[in-house]
Amino acid sequence: MATDRGKPVRHWHCLDSEAVAAHLDSDLDAGLTAEAAASQLGRVGPNTLHETGRRHPLAMLASQFTDFMILVLIAAAVIAGVIGEPQDAIAIVVIVFLNGIIGFVQEYRAERAMAALKKMASPQARVIRDGRPALIDATELVPGDLVELEAGNILPADLRLTELASFKVDESALTGESQPVDKRLVPLHETGLPLGDRLNLGYKGTIATYGRARGLVVATGMQTELGKIAALLSGESGKTPLQKRLARFGQHLAWVVLAICAIIFVAGWLRGEAPLVMLLTAVSLAVAAIPEALPAVVTISLALGAARLVRQNALIRRLPAVETLGSVTYICSDKTGTLTQNRMQVDCVLAAGETRPGLPGGESSPWYELWLAMALCNDAMADVDGKLTGDPTETALLEAALTAGFSKHEWQETLPRLAELPFDSERARMSTLHREGDTVLMLVKGAPESVLALCGDQLGGNGTTAIDRIALHNEAEQLAAQGLRVLAFALKRLPRVPEALDAATLETDLTFIGLAGLIDPPRPEAADAVAACKAAGIIPVMITGDHPATARAIASRLGIVGDGGKVLTGSKLAQLSLAEFEREVESVRVYARINPEQKIKIVQALQDKGEFVAMTGDGVNDAPALKMADIGVAMGKGGTDVAREAAHMTLLDDNFATIVHAVREGRRIFDNIRKFVKYTMTSNSGEIWTIFLAPFMGLPIPLLPIHILWINLVTDGLPGLALAKERAERNVMQRPPRPPKESIFAHGMWQHILWVGLLMGGVSLLTQAWTIHVGSAHWQSMVFTVLTLSQLGHVLAIRSERESLFTQGVLSNAALTGALLLTLALQMAVLYVPWLNPIFKTEPLSLGELGACLALSSVVFVGVEIEKALVRRGWLYASQ
C-alpha cells in the first residue's frame, strides 16, 4: 500500500481504520517510526496555523511613513532646507522620525504579544512511535502519527479515530454545536457529510470531554479544517473610522494651506515685499498650519489606550482598533462561551408538583430519591480537589447534588453500582443498578418523553401516587420553552440482579421521581455589560447555533430582548433575500440556529444599513464574521487561534464586560484626539490670522519664521501631547455612538477653530498696534509672548468640551500641568536668557510689559469658558 502514499484522500470518514493506516504507511498498534516521522515533518512542515496579516518588521517600519500628512511634512522639510531654513527642516524630520519609531514599536509589541499568547496555548500530544508512548509538542505531529486521547485533551490535529471507549468531543469551536458529540468507529458511506456528522473523525482545536480514544493523524497545520478556515481569512482589513477621518482631514488641510500660502505670497509681492522674504514667510506658515504632531498624538493616544486595556485583560492587535470600538453601533455576540459560561448548570428541579431552583438538603421524599438519581445514575466523577470530570450534562447534575450535601464516594459504598444499561440515542435514556441491602435499586435518567412513557406511578411526599403523564409532559415542555434542557428521573426496585440485562424488560413499570432543567448559564458580568452597552447607545445582538427557546431564554436573562422580542432562525433567514433581510435586520436582537455563512450575512446587512458593527466570538465558525466586521473581538482564554488571528482585539480573560471598558476607552481616545485637533488648529489659525491680517492693517509682519517655529513646536508639542492623558468626559457612556461618517469637525469644532483663531489673532494684532503706537521697542517680543500664552490658556479651557476648568479641577491632569509649566519656563528663558535672545530675535520684557502680556492673553481663556457655558445651557451648537 505504500504506492497509495501521496494520493489525495478527501473522505477519510469513508475508509475503515486499516485502509487509513495503509494509506499513511502507519500501523494501528505501533504508529510511525521515529525516522518516518522526522522525514514527514521535513516534507509537510510543522503542525501550526500560519498567521494572517503578519508583516516583516521592516515593512512595519516603512508603513509608518506612508500617511498623507507625513508625506506633506516631508515635502515641507525639503522646501525649508532648500530655501535655507535648516532649523525648520531638522525639526520636521525629527518629529516625523520619532512618530514613525513610536508607531513601529507599538505595532511590533502588539504582534509579539499575540505570538506569545499563541505559544502559551500550544498543546502537547501523546503519540505512539516505534510502538512506545511519547509526549511531544503538538507542532511536531505529522500525518500517520498514532495519537492517544482522553477527557480534557485538546485534539492536536485532524484524526481518523481507530479505537474509543465512550468517547465524546466538544466541537462547538468548529461547528457551533454546544452539546458534545458521541464518536464512532464505523466507516460512513456518504461523502458529502457536514463536519458535525463525520462521527469517526476528530478535528484540531476541539476538546475531548469524556472517555478515551486513539486516532491516526490525517491532516496537520493549514491542511486541517481549522487551517482551511484560517486560509480564508488572509488579506488586509479596511481602514478604521479614525484613519478615514484623518485622511480626509489631511487632504483638505493641505489644499487650504496651499491656498493661504499662495494668497500671502501674492499679497506681499503686490505690496512690494521681497519675493524671497514672502516665500520664507509662506513656507513658515505652511509649517505652522500643518499639525505635524497629530500623527504622533494619535499613535501615542492609541498606544496609551492599548496599554490601559492590556491591564484590563484586552490585547489590542491593531492600535486603531481601540478608537474603533468607540464608534460601534451594534455588537453581534456569539452566545456559547462569550455571553454564557460554556458549561451546563442545573437551573431548576421539579418533583411532587413543586419547582425549586436547586436540590434541597435533607432526606425527605421525593427529593432524596431525586438526589440519588442525579448523582448515582451518572458517570461524572469528582477528584480529591473537587474538580469534576465527565460529560458536561452529567457534571452539572453531580455538581447540583454535591451542592445539596451529597457525597458520591460515600453513597457509592452504601449503594454500590452492580450493572448498567448505558445511554444510547435510540432509547434516549440510561439506567444503573445498585445494591440496596437485599434488593436492587434501579435508577433511570433520560429524555422526558422517553422516561414518562415507561412510568406507572410517581413518587410524592407520602409515597407513590397515580401519575398524570399529560401534566408532567406539559411541565417538561414549559421548562423547554424557557430554554432549558430537561431530563426526567425514575426508579424501580428489583429483588435481585437479573441474569440478562435487557432494557425492554427492565425499563418498565417505573416510578417517576422528578425533572431537572439545565442550561448553559450567562456569565455573571454579562448582564451589566449588556446594560452598559445599551446605555451607551450600542445595540447588543445575540447570534447562536442553539435552539430558539434557549437563545431567547439567555437573551431575556441578559436584557438583550424583552417580552415578545423577535428571534429569527437560520431557516427563516435563508428564505429572505438580502434586500428583504435588510428591512428587518435593525429590529432583530436574537438569531438562533445560525450557521457561519449567515453570520457574515447579518454583519453585511447591518453595514449596508449604515451601522458600525463589532463581532465577538471564540470559535473557528466565528472567524469569517470577525474578519468582516468593522472590529472583531476574540476570546483569548477559551477561544481558538483562528478566531484570535481574525480579530482586531483579544479579550485575555474571556470577559464580555471588558468590551465595555474598551468602548469607554475608545470614546475617551477619540475625544482627546478631537481636543488636540481643536487645540492645534485653533493655535495655527491664530498664527495665520496674525500674519495674514497684519499687512491689511498697515502693520509690519509681526512674527519671524523662528517665532512661528518655536510656537508651533513648543506650544503644540508638549501641551498637545499631554491632552492624550485627559480623563474621559463624565457623560462618555451616556451618549450615542458617533455616526461612522461624522466629520471630526462636528459638534461646533470648526466654528470654534474659526472664531477662537480670529480672537487669538485679534488680541495679538491689538498688542502689536498698541505697543507700536506707544513706541515700545519690544513690540515683536510682546506679540510673540501674547500669542504663546494665549495658546496655553486655550489648552486649559478645552480640556473638556462642556465642563468648566474649575469643575474639572485645575490640577486633575498632572501631565498637562507639567507640560504647561515647562512651556512657560521655556518661553521665559527665550525672553530672559541673554544668549538665547540673538537666536530667537527677542528682547527681555519689563515687569509691566510681561503683566500686560498675561492680561491680554487671558482673553482667549475667558472667551472659551463663556462658550462652554453657552453649550451647557443648550444655546450653542445644540443642533450640531
Tab-separated table of N, CA and C in Angstrom, residues 632-736:
chain	number	residue	atom	x	y	z
A	632	GLY	N	-13.436	43.065	15.095
A	632	GLY	CA	-13.665	41.732	15.635
A	632	GLY	C	-13.015	41.610	16.998
A	633	VAL	N	-13.755	41.033	17.945
A	633	VAL	CA	-13.278	40.876	19.314
A	633	VAL	C	-13.280	39.387	19.653
A	634	ALA	N	-12.107	38.800	19.822
A	634	ALA	CA	-11.988	37.362	20.068
A	634	ALA	C	-11.705	37.077	21.530
A	635	MET	N	-12.035	35.871	21.947
A	635	MET	CA	-11.742	35.413	23.294
A	635	MET	C	-10.363	34.747	23.298
A	636	GLY	N	-9.485	35.173	24.179
A	636	GLY	CA	-8.116	34.671	24.184
A	636	GLY	C	-7.901	33.479	25.086
A	637	LYS	N	-8.768	33.297	26.071
A	637	LYS	CA	-8.578	32.214	27.035
A	637	LYS	C	-9.245	30.940	26.562
A	638	GLY	N	-10.472	31.036	26.133
A	638	GLY	CA	-11.188	29.857	25.679
A	638	GLY	C	-11.379	29.833	24.182
A	639	GLY	N	-10.822	30.804	23.474
A	639	GLY	CA	-11.035	30.895	22.044
A	639	GLY	C	-10.001	30.126	21.246
A	640	THR	N	-10.195	30.112	19.944
A	640	THR	CA	-9.304	29.408	19.038
A	640	THR	C	-8.285	30.368	18.432
A	641	ASP	N	-7.162	29.792	17.973
A	641	ASP	CA	-6.140	30.599	17.317
A	641	ASP	C	-6.700	31.311	16.094
A	642	VAL	N	-7.545	30.626	15.335
A	642	VAL	CA	-8.075	31.220	14.123
A	642	VAL	C	-8.925	32.442	14.443
A	643	ALA	N	-9.747	32.354	15.482
A	643	ALA	CA	-10.574	33.498	15.871
A	643	ALA	C	-9.697	34.674	16.299
A	644	ARG	N	-8.646	34.394	17.066
A	644	ARG	CA	-7.765	35.479	17.514
A	644	ARG	C	-7.041	36.123	16.342
A	645	GLU	N	-6.644	35.307	15.365
A	645	GLU	CA	-5.943	35.854	14.208
A	645	GLU	C	-6.868	36.742	13.381
A	646	ALA	N	-8.146	36.393	13.314
A	646	ALA	CA	-9.084	37.160	12.502
A	646	ALA	C	-9.504	38.459	13.181
A	647	ALA	N	-9.377	38.527	14.502
A	647	ALA	CA	-9.921	39.650	15.265
A	647	ALA	C	-8.942	40.812	15.346
A	648	HIS	N	-9.494	41.966	15.685
A	648	HIS	CA	-8.681	43.156	15.916
A	648	HIS	C	-8.248	43.252	17.374
A	649	MET	N	-9.016	42.639	18.257
A	649	MET	CA	-8.751	42.720	19.687
A	649	MET	C	-9.058	41.370	20.323
A	650	THR	N	-8.264	40.987	21.325
A	650	THR	CA	-8.465	39.726	22.025
A	650	THR	C	-8.685	39.986	23.510
A	651	LEU	N	-9.740	39.407	24.052
A	651	LEU	CA	-10.006	39.515	25.488
A	651	LEU	C	-9.286	38.367	26.194
A	652	LEU	N	-8.262	38.700	26.949
A	652	LEU	CA	-7.434	37.665	27.556
A	652	LEU	C	-8.155	36.903	28.656
A	653	ASP	N	-9.175	37.511	29.255
A	653	ASP	CA	-9.904	36.836	30.330
A	653	ASP	C	-11.275	36.328	29.875
A	654	ASP	N	-11.561	36.415	28.567
A	654	ASP	CA	-12.850	35.980	28.012
A	654	ASP	C	-14.030	36.665	28.693
A	655	ASN	N	-13.823	37.858	29.175
A	655	ASN	CA	-14.848	38.580	29.930
A	655	ASN	C	-15.556	39.563	29.017
A	656	PHE	N	-16.844	39.320	28.771
A	656	PHE	CA	-17.612	40.200	27.891
A	656	PHE	C	-17.607	41.639	28.402
A	657	ALA	N	-17.554	41.801	29.725
A	657	ALA	CA	-17.583	43.145	30.303
A	657	ALA	C	-16.365	43.966	29.901
A	658	THR	N	-15.266	43.307	29.545
A	658	THR	CA	-14.079	44.039	29.124
A	658	THR	C	-14.364	44.863	27.878
A	659	ILE	N	-15.325	44.419	27.072
A	659	ILE	CA	-15.684	45.180	25.867
A	659	ILE	C	-16.208	46.555	26.253
A	660	VAL	N	-16.946	46.626	27.352
A	660	VAL	CA	-17.477	47.915	27.790
A	660	VAL	C	-16.337	48.862	28.158
A	661	HIS	N	-15.305	48.326	28.849
A	661	HIS	CA	-14.140	49.157	29.158
A	661	HIS	C	-13.469	49.626	27.871
A	662	ALA	N	-13.427	48.751	26.881
A	662	ALA	CA	-12.794	49.122	25.612
A	662	ALA	C	-13.597	50.198	24.894
A	663	VAL	N	-14.930	50.100	24.924
A	663	VAL	CA	-15.769	51.135	24.314
A	663	VAL	C	-15.527	52.483	24.994
A	664	ARG	N	-15.489	52.461	26.313
A	664	ARG	CA	-15.237	53.705	27.056
A	664	ARG	C	-13.865	54.264	26.692
A	665	GLU	N	-12.863	53.391	26.620
A	665	GLU	CA	-11.515	53.845	26.288
A	665	GLU	C	-11.469	54.393	24.863
A	666	GLY	N	-12.167	53.738	23.938
A	666	GLY	CA	-12.192	54.219	22.570
A	666	GLY	C	-12.812	55.594	22.457
A	667	ARG	N	-13.899	55.810	23.179
A	667	ARG	CA	-14.535	57.136	23.151
A	667	ARG	C	-13.644	58.192	23.781
A	668	ARG	N	-12.991	57.835	24.867
A	668	ARG	CA	-12.083	58.795	25.508
A	668	ARG	C	-10.949	59.182	24.567
A	669	ILE	N	-10.395	58.196	23.896
A	669	ILE	CA	-9.275	58.468	22.995
A	669	ILE	C	-9.714	59.382	21.863
A	670	PHE	N	-10.867	59.088	21.256
A	670	PHE	CA	-11.309	59.945	20.158
A	670	PHE	C	-11.597	61.355	20.651
A	671	ASP	N	-12.203	61.473	21.826
A	671	ASP	CA	-12.437	62.805	22.396
A	671	ASP	C	-11.125	63.564	22.553
A	672	ASN	N	-10.098	62.887	23.042
A	672	ASN	CA	-8.817	63.548	23.269
A	672	ASN	C	-8.126	63.915	21.956
A	673	ILE	N	-8.295	63.074	20.943
A	673	ILE	CA	-7.742	63.428	19.629
A	673	ILE	C	-8.470	64.647	19.075
A	674	ARG	N	-9.797	64.685	19.246
A	674	ARG	CA	-10.563	65.878	18.834
A	674	ARG	C	-10.070	67.121	19.564
A	675	LYS	N	-9.799	66.971	20.859
A	675	LYS	CA	-9.315	68.125	21.631
A	675	LYS	C	-7.972	68.602	21.103
A	676	PHE	N	-7.108	67.635	20.736
A	676	PHE	CA	-5.813	68.042	20.200
A	676	PHE	C	-5.974	68.752	18.863
A	677	VAL	N	-6.838	68.200	17.992
A	677	VAL	CA	-7.068	68.856	16.702
A	677	VAL	C	-7.636	70.257	16.919
A	678	LYS	N	-8.597	70.357	17.839
A	678	LYS	CA	-9.177	71.678	18.142
A	678	LYS	C	-8.106	72.636	18.644
A	679	TYR	N	-7.265	72.138	19.526
A	679	TYR	CA	-6.231	72.991	20.114
A	679	TYR	C	-5.205	73.427	19.070
A	680	THR	N	-4.647	72.464	18.351
A	680	THR	CA	-3.557	72.805	17.435
A	680	THR	C	-4.050	73.595	16.235
A	681	MET	N	-5.261	73.274	15.713
A	681	MET	CA	-5.760	74.015	14.553
A	681	MET	C	-6.180	75.424	14.937
A	682	THR	N	-6.717	75.580	16.153
A	682	THR	CA	-7.040	76.933	16.611
A	682	THR	C	-5.771	77.744	16.782
A	683	SER	N	-4.744	77.131	17.375
A	683	SER	CA	-3.461	77.829	17.551
A	683	SER	C	-2.866	78.199	16.199
A	684	ASN	N	-2.893	77.252	15.268
A	684	ASN	CA	-2.327	77.529	13.954
A	684	ASN	C	-3.116	78.598	13.208
A	685	SER	N	-4.462	78.538	13.352
A	685	SER	CA	-5.253	79.577	12.693
A	685	SER	C	-5.004	80.938	13.316
A	686	GLY	N	-4.739	80.967	14.640
A	686	GLY	CA	-4.387	82.240	15.280
A	686	GLY	C	-3.101	82.805	14.706
A	687	GLU	N	-2.104	81.942	14.472
A	687	GLU	CA	-0.852	82.396	13.870
A	687	GLU	C	-1.072	82.887	12.442
A	688	ILE	N	-1.905	82.135	11.689
A	688	ILE	CA	-2.161	82.527	10.295
A	688	ILE	C	-2.879	83.876	10.233
A	689	TRP	N	-3.927	84.039	11.061
A	689	TRP	CA	-4.652	85.314	11.052
A	689	TRP	C	-3.732	86.469	11.452
A	690	THR	N	-2.870	86.215	12.396
A	690	THR	CA	-1.961	87.282	12.848
A	690	THR	C	-1.078	87.766	11.703
A	691	ILE	N	-0.501	86.847	10.961
A	691	ILE	CA	0.411	87.228	9.869
A	691	ILE	C	-0.378	87.672	8.635
A	692	PHE	N	-1.525	87.012	8.370
A	692	PHE	CA	-2.291	87.313	7.175
A	692	PHE	C	-2.922	88.706	7.228
A	693	LEU	N	-3.447	89.108	8.405
A	693	LEU	CA	-4.188	90.372	8.504
A	693	LEU	C	-3.293	91.576	8.756
A	694	ALA	N	-2.092	91.344	9.307
A	694	ALA	CA	-1.232	92.495	9.654
A	694	ALA	C	-0.981	93.427	8.473
A	695	PRO	N	-0.610	92.899	7.291
A	695	PRO	CA	-0.355	93.832	6.175
A	695	PRO	C	-1.591	94.632	5.778
A	696	PHE	N	-2.785	94.013	5.887
A	696	PHE	CA	-4.012	94.727	5.512
A	696	PHE	C	-4.368	95.809	6.523
A	697	MET	N	-3.775	95.748	7.717
A	697	MET	CA	-3.999	96.778	8.747
A	697	MET	C	-2.859	97.783	8.782
A	698	GLY	N	-1.975	97.663	7.795
A	698	GLY	CA	-0.863	98.602	7.726
A	698	GLY	C	0.226	98.331	8.733
A	699	LEU	N	0.279	97.123	9.241
A	699	LEU	CA	1.283	96.761	10.240
A	699	LEU	C	2.374	95.915	9.599
A	700	PRO	N	3.592	95.964	10.131
A	700	PRO	CA	4.659	95.112	9.608
A	700	PRO	C	4.393	93.652	9.973
A	701	ILE	N	5.117	92.727	9.286
A	701	ILE	CA	4.971	91.299	9.598
A	701	ILE	C	5.296	91.111	11.078
A	702	PRO	N	4.326	90.626	11.900
A	702	PRO	CA	4.513	90.637	13.360
A	702	PRO	C	5.464	89.574	13.893
A	703	LEU	N	5.623	88.459	13.178
A	703	LEU	CA	6.434	87.354	13.681
A	703	LEU	C	7.442	86.924	12.631
A	704	LEU	N	8.612	86.523	13.097
A	704	LEU	CA	9.631	85.969	12.222
A	704	LEU	C	9.432	84.453	12.112
A	705	PRO	N	10.005	83.839	11.074
A	705	PRO	CA	9.852	82.380	10.946
A	705	PRO	C	10.302	81.611	12.181
A	706	ILE	N	11.358	82.058	12.854
A	706	ILE	CA	11.825	81.345	14.042
A	706	ILE	C	10.792	81.406	15.161
A	707	HIS	N	10.048	82.543	15.236
A	707	HIS	CA	8.977	82.664	16.235
A	707	HIS	C	7.861	81.661	15.935
A	708	ILE	N	7.491	81.588	14.656
A	708	ILE	CA	6.423	80.670	14.262
A	708	ILE	C	6.818	79.228	14.588
A	709	LEU	N	8.062	78.889	14.239
A	709	LEU	CA	8.525	77.521	14.502
A	709	LEU	C	8.531	77.225	16.002
A	710	TRP	N	9.001	78.173	16.799
A	710	TRP	CA	9.046	77.976	18.251
A	710	TRP	C	7.643	77.749	18.830
A	711	ILE	N	6.725	78.632	18.452
A	711	ILE	CA	5.352	78.488	18.951
A	711	ILE	C	4.771	77.139	18.510
A	712	ASN	N	5.030	76.814	17.255
A	712	ASN	CA	4.461	75.600	16.699
A	712	ASN	C	4.964	74.350	17.417
A	713	LEU	N	6.264	74.314	17.687
A	713	LEU	CA	6.843	73.121	18.304
A	713	LEU	C	6.589	73.054	19.799
A	714	VAL	N	6.775	74.169	20.484
A	714	VAL	CA	6.700	74.146	21.948
A	714	VAL	C	5.265	74.101	22.444
A	715	THR	N	4.409	74.999	21.939
A	715	THR	CA	3.029	75.022	22.466
A	715	THR	C	2.202	73.871	21.911
A	716	ASP	N	2.393	73.530	20.630
A	716	ASP	CA	1.645	72.407	20.074
A	716	ASP	C	2.157	71.084	20.627
A	717	GLY	N	3.459	70.972	20.785
A	717	GLY	CA	4.067	69.707	21.160
A	717	GLY	C	3.737	69.239	22.552
A	718	LEU	N	4.351	69.869	23.560
A	718	LEU	CA	4.208	69.361	24.931
A	718	LEU	C	2.774	69.410	25.453
A	719	PRO	N	2.107	70.588	25.459
A	719	PRO	CA	0.725	70.597	25.973
A	719	PRO	C	-0.212	69.749	25.122
A	720	GLY	N	0.012	69.754	23.796
A	720	GLY	CA	-0.854	68.966	22.926
A	720	GLY	C	-0.763	67.479	23.215
A	721	LEU	N	0.462	66.993	23.386
A	721	LEU	CA	0.641	65.577	23.700
A	721	LEU	C	0.038	65.231	25.058
A	722	ALA	N	0.110	66.178	25.991
A	722	ALA	CA	-0.433	65.914	27.327
A	722	ALA	C	-1.951	65.767	27.307
A	723	LEU	N	-2.615	66.304	26.277
A	723	LEU	CA	-4.061	66.119	26.169
A	723	LEU	C	-4.433	64.646	26.010
A	724	ALA	N	-3.491	63.826	25.526
A	724	ALA	CA	-3.759	62.393	25.375
A	724	ALA	C	-4.028	61.730	26.727
A	725	LYS	N	-3.584	62.347	27.815
A	725	LYS	CA	-3.770	61.776	29.155
A	725	LYS	C	-5.056	62.257	29.819
A	726	GLU	N	-5.836	63.081	29.109
A	726	GLU	CA	-7.048	63.634	29.715
A	726	GLU	C	-8.038	62.533	30.041
A	727	ARG	N	-8.716	62.660	31.188
A	727	ARG	CA	-9.703	61.669	31.599
A	727	ARG	C	-10.928	61.714	30.693
A	728	ALA	N	-11.731	60.652	30.758
A	728	ALA	CA	-12.951	60.591	29.952
A	728	ALA	C	-13.949	61.630	30.450
A	729	GLU	N	-14.732	62.180	29.510
A	729	GLU	CA	-15.815	63.097	29.886
A	729	GLU	C	-16.823	62.355	30.764
A	730	ARG	N	-17.495	63.087	31.619
A	730	ARG	CA	-18.413	62.450	32.576
A	730	ARG	C	-19.541	61.692	31.877
A	731	ASN	N	-19.995	62.179	30.751
A	731	ASN	CA	-21.140	61.560	30.071
A	731	ASN	C	-20.716	60.652	28.926
A	732	VAL	N	-19.467	60.184	28.945
A	732	VAL	CA	-18.939	59.483	27.777
A	732	VAL	C	-19.713	58.205	27.453
A	733	MET	N	-20.287	57.538	28.461
A	733	MET	CA	-21.036	56.302	28.224
A	733	MET	C	-22.548	56.513	28.312
A	734	GLN	N	-22.999	57.756	28.270
A	734	GLN	CA	-24.432	58.043	28.245
A	734	GLN	C	-24.826	58.774	26.971
A	735	ARG	N	-23.972	58.765	25.982
A	735	ARG	CA	-24.284	59.436	24.724
A	735	ARG	C	-24.243	58.414	23.599
A	736	PRO	N	-24.956	58.669	22.523
A	736	PRO	CA	-24.979	57.693	21.418
A	736	PRO	C	-23.634	57.607	20.719
